[in-house]
Tab-separated table of C-alpha atoms and ligand atoms in Angstrom:
chain	number	residue	atom	x	y	z
A	198	UNK	CA	0.000	0.000	0.000
A	199	UNK	CA	1.336	3.412	-0.775
A	200	UNK	CA	0.797	6.226	1.669
A	201	UNK	CA	3.500	6.376	4.300
A	202	UNK	CA	6.596	6.536	2.179
A	203	UNK	CA	9.063	8.805	3.923
A	204	UNK	CA	8.059	8.376	7.548
A	205	UNK	CA	10.863	5.960	8.525
A	206	UNK	CA	13.443	8.456	7.233
A	207	UNK	CA	11.929	11.259	9.334
A	208	UNK	CA	11.835	8.947	12.275
A	209	UNK	CA	15.513	8.097	11.984
A	210	UNK	CA	16.285	11.783	11.641
A	211	UNK	CA	14.641	12.657	14.963
A	212	UNK	CA	16.088	9.711	16.815
A	213	UNK	CA	19.548	10.508	15.551
A	214	UNK	CA	19.183	14.068	16.805
A	215	UNK	CA	18.297	12.717	20.239
A	216	UNK	CA	21.225	10.349	20.278
A	217	UNK	CA	23.580	13.171	19.379
A	218	UNK	CA	22.150	15.301	22.138
A	219	UNK	CA	22.297	12.551	24.769
A	220	UNK	CA	25.850	11.692	23.771
A	221	UNK	CA	26.921	15.258	24.531
A	222	UNK	CA	25.012	15.164	27.819
A	223	UNK	CA	26.632	11.887	28.805
A	224	UNK	CA	30.092	13.132	27.901
A	225	UNK	CA	29.529	16.277	29.960
A	226	UNK	CA	28.609	14.078	32.893
A	227	UNK	CA	31.785	12.106	32.337
A	228	UNK	CA	33.777	15.320	32.250
A	229	UNK	CA	32.161	16.549	35.457
A	230	UNK	CA	32.815	13.333	37.352
A	231	UNK	CA	36.403	13.149	36.116
A	232	UNK	CA	37.070	16.690	37.321
A	233	UNK	CA	35.522	15.878	40.699
A	234	UNK	CA	37.624	12.703	40.882
A	235	UNK	CA	40.747	14.605	40.078
A	236	UNK	CA	40.225	17.190	42.801
A	237	UNK	CA	38.796	14.864	45.408
A	238	UNK	CA	40.432	14.300	48.766
A	239	UNK	CA	43.469	12.511	47.388
A	240	UNK	CA	44.097	14.494	44.238
A	241	UNK	CA	45.136	12.473	41.196
A	242	UNK	CA	48.026	13.938	39.296
A	243	UNK	CA	47.215	14.947	35.766
A	244	UNK	CA	49.085	12.075	34.192
A	245	UNK	CA	48.418	8.727	32.575
A	246	UNK	CA	44.808	7.660	32.438
A	247	UNK	CA	43.307	11.015	33.417
A	248	UNK	CA	45.077	12.765	30.618
A	249	UNK	CA	43.893	10.200	28.100
A	250	UNK	CA	40.433	10.425	29.638
A	251	UNK	CA	40.318	14.181	29.059
A	252	UNK	CA	41.582	13.513	25.557
A	253	UNK	CA	38.750	11.074	24.930
A	254	UNK	CA	36.158	13.501	26.283
A	255	UNK	CA	37.474	16.286	24.082
A	256	UNK	CA	37.477	13.933	21.077
A	257	UNK	CA	33.847	13.003	21.671
A	258	UNK	CA	32.912	16.679	22.007
A	259	UNK	CA	34.718	17.481	18.778
A	260	UNK	CA	33.127	14.536	16.981
A	261	UNK	CA	29.694	15.625	18.211
A	262	UNK	CA	30.375	19.091	16.886
A	263	UNK	CA	31.292	17.602	13.492
A	264	UNK	CA	28.174	15.415	13.493
A	265	UNK	CA	26.071	18.470	14.269
A	266	UNK	CA	27.646	20.494	11.486
A	267	UNK	CA	27.333	17.900	8.731
A	268	UNK	CA	24.084	16.326	9.941
A	269	UNK	CA	21.772	18.444	7.784
A	270	UNK	CA	23.815	17.864	4.647
A	271	UNK	CA	24.056	14.121	4.878
A	272	UNK	CA	21.614	12.306	2.632
A	273	UNK	CA	22.171	8.747	3.760
A	274	UNK	CA	21.230	9.044	7.399
A	275	UNK	CA	21.213	5.288	7.885
A	276	UNK	CA	24.900	4.893	7.091
A	277	UNK	CA	25.615	7.973	9.205
A	278	UNK	CA	23.809	6.345	12.136
A	279	UNK	CA	25.792	3.110	11.717
A	280	UNK	CA	29.006	5.101	11.647
A	281	UNK	CA	28.189	7.151	14.758
A	282	UNK	CA	27.143	4.180	16.812
A	283	UNK	CA	30.113	2.146	15.579
A	284	UNK	CA	32.406	4.916	16.827
A	285	UNK	CA	30.500	4.882	20.129
A	286	UNK	CA	31.356	1.217	20.665
A	287	UNK	CA	34.977	2.124	20.111
A	288	UNK	CA	34.748	4.971	22.641
A	289	UNK	CA	33.244	2.578	25.166
A	290	UNK	CA	36.151	0.186	24.631
A	291	UNK	CA	38.571	3.022	25.356
A	292	UNK	CA	36.651	3.981	28.489
A	293	UNK	CA	36.813	0.364	29.650
A	294	UNK	CA	40.508	0.225	28.901
A	295	UNK	CA	41.163	3.431	30.843
A	296	UNK	CA	39.203	2.258	33.848
A	297	UNK	CA	41.012	-1.010	34.266
A	298	UNK	CA	40.006	-3.238	31.321
A	299	UNK	CA	39.211	-6.541	32.951
A	300	UNK	CA	38.460	-4.923	36.301
A	301	UNK	CA	36.480	-2.069	34.805
A	302	UNK	CA	32.913	-1.638	35.938
A	303	UNK	CA	32.022	0.128	32.687
A	304	UNK	CA	31.443	-2.886	30.435
A	305	UNK	CA	27.684	-2.309	30.904
A	306	UNK	CA	28.075	0.716	28.607
A	307	UNK	CA	28.195	-1.741	25.694
A	308	UNK	CA	24.663	-2.780	26.555
A	309	UNK	CA	23.543	0.820	26.577
A	310	UNK	CA	24.945	1.345	23.080
A	311	UNK	CA	23.287	-1.842	21.849
A	312	UNK	CA	19.944	-0.786	23.265
A	313	UNK	CA	19.881	2.574	21.558
A	314	UNK	CA	21.250	1.088	18.350
A	315	UNK	CA	18.205	-1.192	18.293
A	316	UNK	CA	15.936	1.830	18.507
A	317	UNK	CA	17.572	3.414	15.480
A	318	UNK	CA	18.733	0.474	13.437
A	319	UNK	CA	16.372	-2.278	14.565
A	320	UNK	CA	17.296	-5.921	14.776
A	321	UNK	CA	20.000	-5.948	12.150
A	322	UNK	CA	21.727	-2.890	13.592
A	323	UNK	CA	21.654	-4.110	17.183
A	324	UNK	CA	23.119	-7.467	16.118
A	325	UNK	CA	25.916	-5.771	14.196
A	326	UNK	CA	26.697	-3.588	17.226
A	327	UNK	CA	26.665	-6.665	19.478
A	328	UNK	CA	29.243	-8.289	17.198
A	329	UNK	CA	31.354	-5.110	17.226
A	330	UNK	CA	31.227	-4.848	21.030
A	331	UNK	CA	32.010	-8.526	21.570
A	332	UNK	CA	34.951	-8.483	19.188
A	333	UNK	CA	36.413	-5.365	20.757
A	334	UNK	CA	35.960	-6.643	24.285
A	335	UNK	CA	37.430	-10.017	23.373
A	336	UNK	CA	40.475	-8.432	21.755
A	337	UNK	CA	40.971	-6.020	24.654
A	338	UNK	CA	40.869	-8.695	27.337
A	339	UNK	CA	43.056	-11.048	25.299
A	340	UNK	CA	45.683	-8.398	24.734
A	341	UNK	CA	45.675	-7.688	28.413
A	342	UNK	CA	45.749	-11.347	29.420
A	343	UNK	CA	48.763	-12.081	27.254
A	344	UNK	CA	50.494	-8.990	28.563
A	345	UNK	CA	50.630	-7.198	25.234
A	346	UNK	CA	49.000	-4.113	26.712
A	347	UNK	CA	48.923	-2.872	30.251
A	348	UNK	CA	45.691	-1.293	31.306
A	349	UNK	CA	45.633	1.930	33.221
A	350	UNK	CA	44.333	1.225	36.607
A	351	UNK	CA	42.991	3.856	38.923
A	352	UNK	CA	43.267	1.539	41.887
A	353	UNK	CA	46.438	-0.112	40.862
A	354	UNK	CA	46.061	-3.530	42.396
A	355	UNK	CA	43.670	-5.907	40.667
A	356	UNK	CA	45.547	-6.691	37.474
A	357	UNK	CA	44.462	-9.541	35.289
A	358	UNK	CA	47.430	-11.605	36.315
A	359	UNK	CA	45.814	-12.404	39.639
A	360	UNK	CA	42.942	-14.240	37.904
A	361	UNK	CA	43.222	-17.639	36.321
A	362	UNK	CA	42.332	-18.415	32.765
A	363	UNK	CA	38.880	-19.878	33.436
A	364	UNK	CA	37.772	-16.797	35.359
A	365	UNK	CA	38.842	-14.531	32.527
A	366	UNK	CA	37.166	-16.764	29.973
A	367	UNK	CA	34.004	-16.840	32.058
A	368	UNK	CA	33.756	-13.072	32.288
A	369	UNK	CA	34.393	-12.558	28.585
A	370	UNK	CA	31.773	-15.129	27.659
A	371	UNK	CA	29.256	-13.610	30.068
A	372	UNK	CA	29.840	-10.107	28.684
A	373	UNK	CA	29.531	-11.296	25.089
A	374	UNK	CA	26.457	-13.325	25.949
A	375	UNK	CA	24.873	-10.289	27.583
A	376	UNK	CA	25.616	-8.207	24.471
A	377	UNK	CA	23.853	-10.701	22.211
A	378	UNK	CA	20.979	-11.298	24.586
A	379	UNK	CA	20.325	-7.581	24.877
A	380	UNK	CA	20.701	-7.135	21.125
A	381	UNK	CA	18.248	-9.925	20.501
A	382	UNK	CA	15.689	-8.721	23.003
A	383	UNK	CA	15.785	-5.028	22.235
A	384	UNK	CA	15.981	-5.767	18.509
A	385	UNK	CA	12.932	-7.967	18.821
A	386	UNK	CA	11.019	-5.304	20.729
A	387	UNK	CA	11.863	-2.468	18.395
A	388	UNK	CA	11.038	-4.631	15.377
A	389	UNK	CA	7.656	-5.347	16.905
A	390	UNK	CA	7.169	-1.678	17.604
A	391	UNK	CA	7.995	-0.815	14.040
A	392	UNK	CA	5.562	-3.360	12.689
A	393	UNK	CA	2.769	-2.130	14.930
A	394	UNK	CA	3.455	1.426	13.890
A	395	UNK	CA	3.327	0.496	10.201
A	396	UNK	CA	0.011	-1.241	10.694
A	397	UNK	CA	-1.315	1.715	12.605
A	398	UNK	CA	-0.240	4.046	9.865
A	399	UNK	CA	-2.004	1.960	7.194
A	400	UNK	CA	-5.101	1.948	9.345
A	401	UNK	CA	-4.832	5.694	9.780
A	402	UNK	CA	-4.777	6.108	5.988
A	403	UNK	CA	-7.890	4.023	5.680
A	404	UNK	CA	-9.669	5.952	8.388
A	405	UNK	CA	-8.765	9.234	6.744
A	406	UNK	CA	-10.251	7.944	3.505
A	407	UNK	CA	-13.447	6.920	5.257
A	408	UNK	CA	-13.648	10.215	7.114
A	409	UNK	CA	-13.258	12.174	3.915
A	410	UNK	CA	-15.996	10.132	2.298
A	411	UNK	CA	-18.311	10.547	5.261
A	412	UNK	CA	-17.835	14.286	5.199
A	413	UNK	CA	-18.507	14.463	1.477
A	414	UNK	CA	-21.512	12.235	1.999
A	415	UNK	CA	-23.105	14.596	4.448
A	416	UNK	CA	-22.598	17.581	2.200
A	417	UNK	CA	-23.867	15.682	-0.765
A	418	UNK	CA	-26.997	14.384	0.855
A	419	UNK	CA	-28.040	17.939	1.609
A	420	UNK	CA	-27.329	19.389	-1.770
A	421	UNK	CA	-28.419	16.601	-4.102
A	422	UNK	CA	-32.063	16.810	-3.150
A	423	UNK	CA	-31.955	20.511	-3.832
A	424	UNK	CA	-30.678	19.692	-7.307
A	425	UNK	CA	-32.847	16.706	-8.074
A	426	UNK	CA	-36.187	18.472	-7.666
A	427	UNK	CA	-35.516	21.487	-9.902
A	428	UNK	CA	-33.992	19.135	-12.473
A	429	UNK	CA	-37.158	17.067	-12.547
A	430	UNK	CA	-39.350	20.124	-13.062
A	431	UNK	CA	-36.963	21.422	-15.713
A	432	UNK	CA	-37.066	18.312	-17.822
A	433	UNK	CA	-40.824	17.932	-17.246
A	434	UNK	CA	-41.491	21.462	-18.459
A	435	UNK	CA	-39.357	21.049	-21.561
A	436	UNK	CA	-41.125	17.813	-22.414
A	437	UNK	CA	-44.480	19.561	-22.185
A	438	UNK	CA	-43.243	22.512	-24.226
A	439	UNK	CA	-41.946	20.155	-26.877
A	440	UNK	CA	-45.390	18.698	-27.309
A	441	UNK	CA	-47.261	22.010	-27.142
A	442	UNK	CA	-45.413	24.365	-29.442
A	443	UNK	CA	-45.514	23.845	-33.183
A	444	UNK	CA	-42.604	21.812	-34.566
A	445	UNK	CA	-39.552	23.792	-35.550
A	446	UNK	CA	-36.389	21.752	-36.224
A	447	UNK	CA	-34.117	24.445	-34.816
A	448	UNK	CA	-36.016	24.747	-31.536
A	449	UNK	CA	-36.486	20.991	-31.267
A	450	UNK	CA	-32.743	20.483	-31.449
A	451	UNK	CA	-32.211	22.967	-28.638
A	452	UNK	CA	-34.827	21.301	-26.489
A	453	UNK	CA	-33.254	17.952	-27.112
A	454	UNK	CA	-29.956	19.324	-25.886
A	455	UNK	CA	-31.616	20.568	-22.701
A	456	UNK	CA	-33.219	17.169	-22.169
A	457	UNK	CA	-30.008	15.282	-22.803
A	458	UNK	CA	-28.045	17.475	-20.451
A	459	UNK	CA	-30.644	17.270	-17.680
A	460	UNK	CA	-30.531	13.496	-18.023
A	461	UNK	CA	-26.795	13.574	-17.711
A	462	UNK	CA	-26.981	15.837	-14.683
A	463	UNK	CA	-29.523	13.688	-12.928
A	464	UNK	CA	-27.484	10.561	-13.632
A	465	UNK	CA	-24.515	12.321	-12.069
A	466	UNK	CA	-26.547	13.367	-9.054
A	467	UNK	CA	-27.896	9.842	-8.643
A	468	UNK	CA	-24.434	8.393	-8.875
A	469	UNK	CA	-23.169	10.836	-6.354
A	470	UNK	CA	-25.965	9.905	-3.980
A	471	UNK	CA	-25.035	6.271	-4.447
A	472	UNK	CA	-21.518	7.021	-3.337
A	473	UNK	CA	-22.469	9.457	-0.634
A	474	UNK	CA	-25.284	7.492	0.892
A	475	UNK	CA	-25.376	3.930	-0.319
A	476	UNK	CA	-28.817	2.574	0.368
A	477	UNK	CA	-28.813	0.328	3.421
A	478	UNK	CA	-29.474	-2.613	1.143
A	479	UNK	CA	-31.514	-5.766	1.281
A	480	UNK	CA	-29.090	-8.418	2.428
A	481	UNK	CA	-29.679	-11.741	0.706
A	482	UNK	CA	-27.841	-14.981	0.279
A	483	UNK	CA	-26.290	-14.911	-3.148
A	484	UNK	CA	-24.649	-17.669	-5.138
A	485	UNK	CA	-21.630	-15.925	-6.582
A	486	UNK	CA	-21.231	-17.852	-9.808
A	487	UNK	CA	-24.741	-17.212	-11.081
A	488	UNK	CA	-24.824	-13.607	-9.838
A	489	UNK	CA	-21.529	-12.728	-11.511
A	490	UNK	CA	-22.353	-14.573	-14.719
A	491	UNK	CA	-25.577	-12.614	-14.938
A	492	UNK	CA	-23.806	-9.286	-14.412
A	493	UNK	CA	-21.217	-10.113	-17.068
A	494	UNK	CA	-23.950	-11.087	-19.535
A	495	UNK	CA	-25.815	-7.868	-18.842
A	496	UNK	CA	-22.645	-5.932	-19.382
A	497	UNK	CA	-21.857	-7.627	-22.669
A	498	UNK	CA	-25.356	-6.877	-23.916
A	499	UNK	CA	-25.304	-3.292	-22.747
A	500	UNK	CA	-21.868	-2.204	-23.918
A	501	UNK	CA	-20.843	-2.311	-27.510
A	502	UNK	CA	-17.131	-2.135	-26.698
A	503	UNK	CA	-16.876	-5.838	-26.011
A	504	UNK	CA	-16.236	-6.434	-29.685
A	505	UNK	CA	-12.554	-5.743	-29.109
A	506	UNK	CA	-12.403	-6.678	-25.468
A	507	UNK	CA	-12.845	-10.275	-24.408
A	508	UNK	CA	-14.243	-10.872	-20.974
A	509	UNK	CA	-13.213	-14.175	-19.469
A	510	UNK	CA	-14.874	-15.553	-16.375
A	511	UNK	CA	-13.438	-18.091	-14.030
A	512	UNK	CA	-15.851	-18.777	-11.200
A	513	UNK	CA	-15.840	-21.357	-8.449
A	514	UNK	CA	-19.254	-22.907	-8.154
A	515	UNK	CA	-21.409	-23.079	-5.079
A	516	UNK	CA	-19.883	-20.218	-3.161
A	517	UNK	CA	-22.429	-18.256	-1.174
A	518	UNK	CA	-22.191	-14.796	0.279
A	519	UNK	CA	-24.525	-12.358	1.962
A	520	UNK	CA	-24.981	-9.045	0.228
A	521	UNK	CA	-27.519	-6.833	-1.452
A	522	UNK	CA	-27.538	-8.092	-5.081
A	523	UNK	CA	-27.874	-4.520	-6.320
A	524	UNK	CA	-24.718	-3.572	-4.443
A	525	UNK	CA	-22.822	-6.547	-5.804
A	526	UNK	CA	-23.863	-5.718	-9.337
A	527	UNK	CA	-22.919	-2.068	-8.871
A	528	UNK	CA	-19.446	-2.973	-7.592
A	529	UNK	CA	-18.705	-5.483	-10.345
A	530	UNK	CA	-20.197	-3.243	-12.990
A	531	UNK	CA	-18.078	-0.224	-12.078
A	532	UNK	CA	-14.943	-2.302	-11.968
A	533	UNK	CA	-15.615	-3.901	-15.360
A	534	UNK	CA	-16.407	-0.501	-16.883
A	535	UNK	CA	-13.063	0.819	-15.650
A	536	UNK	CA	-11.235	-2.270	-16.870
A	537	UNK	CA	-12.754	-2.002	-20.330
A	538	UNK	CA	-12.114	1.735	-20.472
A	539	UNK	CA	-8.470	1.162	-19.594
A	540	UNK	CA	-8.011	-0.900	-22.727
A	541	UNK	CA	-7.286	0.829	-25.949
A	542	UNK	CA	-7.880	-1.413	-28.925
A	543	UNK	CA	-7.885	-5.107	-28.231
A	544	UNK	CA	-7.505	-6.604	-24.818
A	545	UNK	CA	-8.906	-8.860	-22.182
A	546	UNK	CA	-10.672	-8.454	-18.903
A	547	UNK	CA	-10.714	-11.331	-16.459
A	548	UNK	CA	-13.125	-11.896	-13.609
A	549	UNK	CA	-12.295	-14.583	-11.149
A	550	UNK	CA	-13.403	-15.916	-7.807
A	551	UNK	CA	-11.371	-18.132	-5.531
A	552	UNK	CA	-11.867	-19.529	-2.056
A	553	UNK	CA	-9.495	-18.058	0.518
A	554	UNK	CA	-8.357	-18.965	4.007
A	555	UNK	CA	-10.619	-18.436	7.012
A	556	UNK	CA	-13.802	-18.939	5.033
A	557	UNK	CA	-13.433	-15.955	2.727
A	558	UNK	CA	-13.840	-15.703	-0.988
A	559	UNK	CA	-11.702	-13.464	-3.171
A	560	UNK	CA	-13.096	-11.645	-6.192
A	561	UNK	CA	-10.687	-10.309	-8.755
A	562	UNK	CA	-11.149	-8.090	-11.786
A	563	UNK	CA	-8.072	-7.709	-13.916
A	564	UNK	CA	-7.298	-6.127	-17.244
A	565	UNK	CA	-4.319	-5.717	-19.513
A	566	UNK	CA	-4.988	-2.050	-20.103
A	567	UNK	CA	-3.023	1.120	-19.527
A	568	UNK	CA	-2.380	0.652	-15.784
A	569	UNK	CA	-2.354	3.344	-13.118
A	570	UNK	CA	0.558	5.692	-12.616
A	571	UNK	CA	2.125	5.708	-9.161
A	572	UNK	CA	1.278	9.331	-8.535
A	573	UNK	CA	-2.440	8.647	-9.138
A	574	UNK	CA	-2.642	5.664	-6.802
A	575	UNK	CA	-3.381	7.853	-3.789
A	576	UNK	CA	-6.262	9.628	-5.473
A	577	UNK	CA	-8.181	7.059	-7.495
A	578	UNK	CA	-10.671	6.496	-4.677
A	579	UNK	CA	-11.336	10.193	-4.235
A	580	UNK	CA	-14.715	11.299	-5.520
A	581	UNK	CA	-14.400	13.251	-8.777
A	582	UNK	CA	-10.853	12.144	-9.403
A	583	UNK	CA	-10.662	11.096	-13.020
A	584	UNK	CA	-8.056	10.910	-15.754
A	585	UNK	CA	-10.641	10.525	-18.480
A	586	UNK	CA	-11.969	13.402	-20.532
A	587	UNK	CA	-15.555	12.269	-20.019
A	588	UNK	CA	-15.148	10.541	-16.660
A	589	UNK	CA	-17.041	11.431	-13.516
A	590	UNK	CA	-14.536	10.042	-11.055
A	591	UNK	CA	-17.307	8.453	-9.042
A	592	UNK	CA	-16.990	4.799	-10.046
A	593	UNK	CA	-14.340	3.759	-7.584
A	594	UNK	CA	-15.674	5.986	-4.806
A	595	UNK	CA	-19.007	4.192	-5.073
A	596	UNK	CA	-17.319	0.799	-5.023
A	597	UNK	CA	-15.271	1.878	-2.073
A	598	UNK	CA	-18.157	3.137	-0.008
A	599	UNK	CA	-20.310	0.094	-0.786
A	600	UNK	CA	-17.525	-2.295	0.208
A	601	UNK	CA	-16.842	-0.252	3.308
A	602	UNK	CA	-20.384	-0.943	4.471
A	603	UNK	CA	-19.606	-4.680	4.233
A	604	UNK	CA	-16.424	-4.236	6.278
A	605	UNK	CA	-14.136	-4.975	3.401
A	606	UNK	CA	-12.049	-2.927	1.016
A	607	UNK	CA	-10.552	-2.862	-2.445
A	608	UNK	CA	-6.959	-3.803	-3.035
A	609	UNK	CA	-5.293	-2.625	-6.166
A	610	UNK	CA	-2.162	-3.694	-7.994
A	611	UNK	CA	-1.159	-1.992	-11.173
A	612	UNK	CA	1.706	-1.705	-13.602
A	613	UNK	CA	1.748	1.046	-16.170
A	614	UNK	CA	1.150	-0.341	-19.666
A	615	UNK	CA	0.776	-3.846	-18.284
A	616	UNK	CA	-2.579	-3.757	-16.563
A	617	UNK	CA	-4.453	-3.493	-13.326
A	618	UNK	CA	-5.988	-5.879	-10.857
A	619	UNK	CA	-8.672	-4.893	-8.386
A	620	UNK	CA	-9.609	-7.406	-5.737
A	621	UNK	CA	-11.633	-7.672	-2.573
A	622	UNK	CA	-12.781	-10.409	-0.292
A	623	UNK	CA	-16.087	-11.315	1.264
A	624	UNK	CA	-17.126	-13.671	4.006
A	625	UNK	CA	-18.480	-16.989	2.749
A	626	UNK	CA	-21.797	-18.233	4.043
A	627	UNK	CA	-23.455	-21.618	4.185
A	628	UNK	CA	-25.816	-22.390	1.311
A	629	UNK	CA	-29.470	-21.855	2.183
A	630	UNK	CA	-31.204	-24.984	3.266
B	259	ADP	P1	-13.860	7.421	-13.879
B	259	ADP	O1	-13.926	6.025	-14.427
B	259	ADP	O2	-15.113	8.178	-14.108
B	259	ADP	O3	-12.662	8.174	-14.311
B	259	ADP	P2	-13.392	6.057	-11.407
B	259	ADP	O4	-13.597	6.459	-9.971
B	259	ADP	O5	-14.120	4.842	-11.863
B	259	ADP	O6	-13.759	7.300	-12.300
B	259	ADP	O7	-11.849	5.868	-11.649
B	259	ADP	C1	-10.952	6.870	-11.257
B	259	ADP	C2	-9.665	6.783	-12.028
B	259	ADP	O8	-8.956	5.620	-11.654
B	259	ADP	C3	-9.828	6.655	-13.521
B	259	ADP	O9	-9.985	7.923	-14.127
B	259	ADP	C4	-8.541	5.984	-13.946
B	259	ADP	O10	-7.491	6.913	-14.052
B	259	ADP	C5	-8.221	5.121	-12.748
B	259	ADP	N1	-8.611	3.720	-12.995
B	259	ADP	C6	-9.626	3.066	-12.418
B	259	ADP	N2	-9.686	1.792	-12.838
B	259	ADP	C7	-8.668	1.614	-13.702
B	259	ADP	C8	-8.162	0.491	-14.478
B	259	ADP	N3	-8.759	-0.705	-14.457
B	259	ADP	N4	-7.066	0.709	-15.236
B	259	ADP	C9	-6.464	1.903	-15.267
B	259	ADP	N5	-6.888	2.991	-14.565
B	259	ADP	C10	-7.963	2.848	-13.803
B	260	MG	MG1	-15.162	4.535	-13.720
């Protein structure tokens, strides 16, 4: 379904702004606590780890400034987000290294990064970040264990040498496991959230459509009666005049025009009423095959265009539904008219029914006509939207509002120059006994 195309991009944009803001806040906190630590009772000299720590804080501030400056100009926000969060995992590794590597209490920061990466990048992103964190942590602890690097230690004493291999292994495995567990869980949750939001957004589109129709319906109901009555008197008067006054070919032609146009107007008004206020309908049990066959026959008799267009039917027998037969005919009729009108020259229109899951039946009307352009897809159900020079733009609106009253809706698939398929489903019923 079209309709909510660029929302995810906007969403990422806002979340990324938040992450950038919170990163600066967190770094400021880090700066504050480091300063306090440095000037606490037993002042730390400004050497070794503290110096590197200040360096890291300044680097993060500078990076944040860069992010802020280029943020608006970057088109591919997704890659930008991956990059930022990837750098964050690296910063966390440095923080862990500076606070004692193996003994550091800051390994939980990995989990924090993974959690917010899942909010921005969903399951895939959180898994990638979990891999990044695990690899970095593994390398860091290994390097330390084999004495290749010596961690800064603020307390000095608990170096990795005092632990045996199994303890080190255990902690690394636990940390990695936690990374993946958190990535899995938060990824799962955010994926679910995203799916729910997508569904909600589709529903919102549908509701908007219905609301628009309802509003139009109210307006229409008021105004159409005001039009119908004068129209009736107009055409009645002309008919009387035509009989009364002596025949004059010139005048007769004019009167015929008036009559033809009033007919056209009243057909339009009637159609509009149909869309705006579909009659409540006489619900009956209908056998689909015979009802559809009858409508197709009627259509072929009524319209001359079927010389070039072949209508093929493919109906399952003995499928029953409950609907007003007039409504069903109206729906099918409008869809066939559109299908035939979409075909220039020779072509084919197919009508098909098929049983679906959960006791539904699907009805499909397809053509190999001109197709519907993407930019029109949003509007084809709007009343008065038409791309035809003599169209009214009411056909699909009527179909839509009739189907809406049966709690179902039209689906449409279309490819320009290839054709279009309209389909909807109805609840199946038991045959009458
Ligand atoms: P109208 O037929 O009077 O134009 P509709 O509401 O029936 O009004 O259709 C609205 C528009 O949707 C049409 O003008 C056409 O552009 C498009 N459309 C509907 N059905 C088809 C189809 N089967 N193939 C191509 N375009 C279609
Ligand atoms: Mg039409």
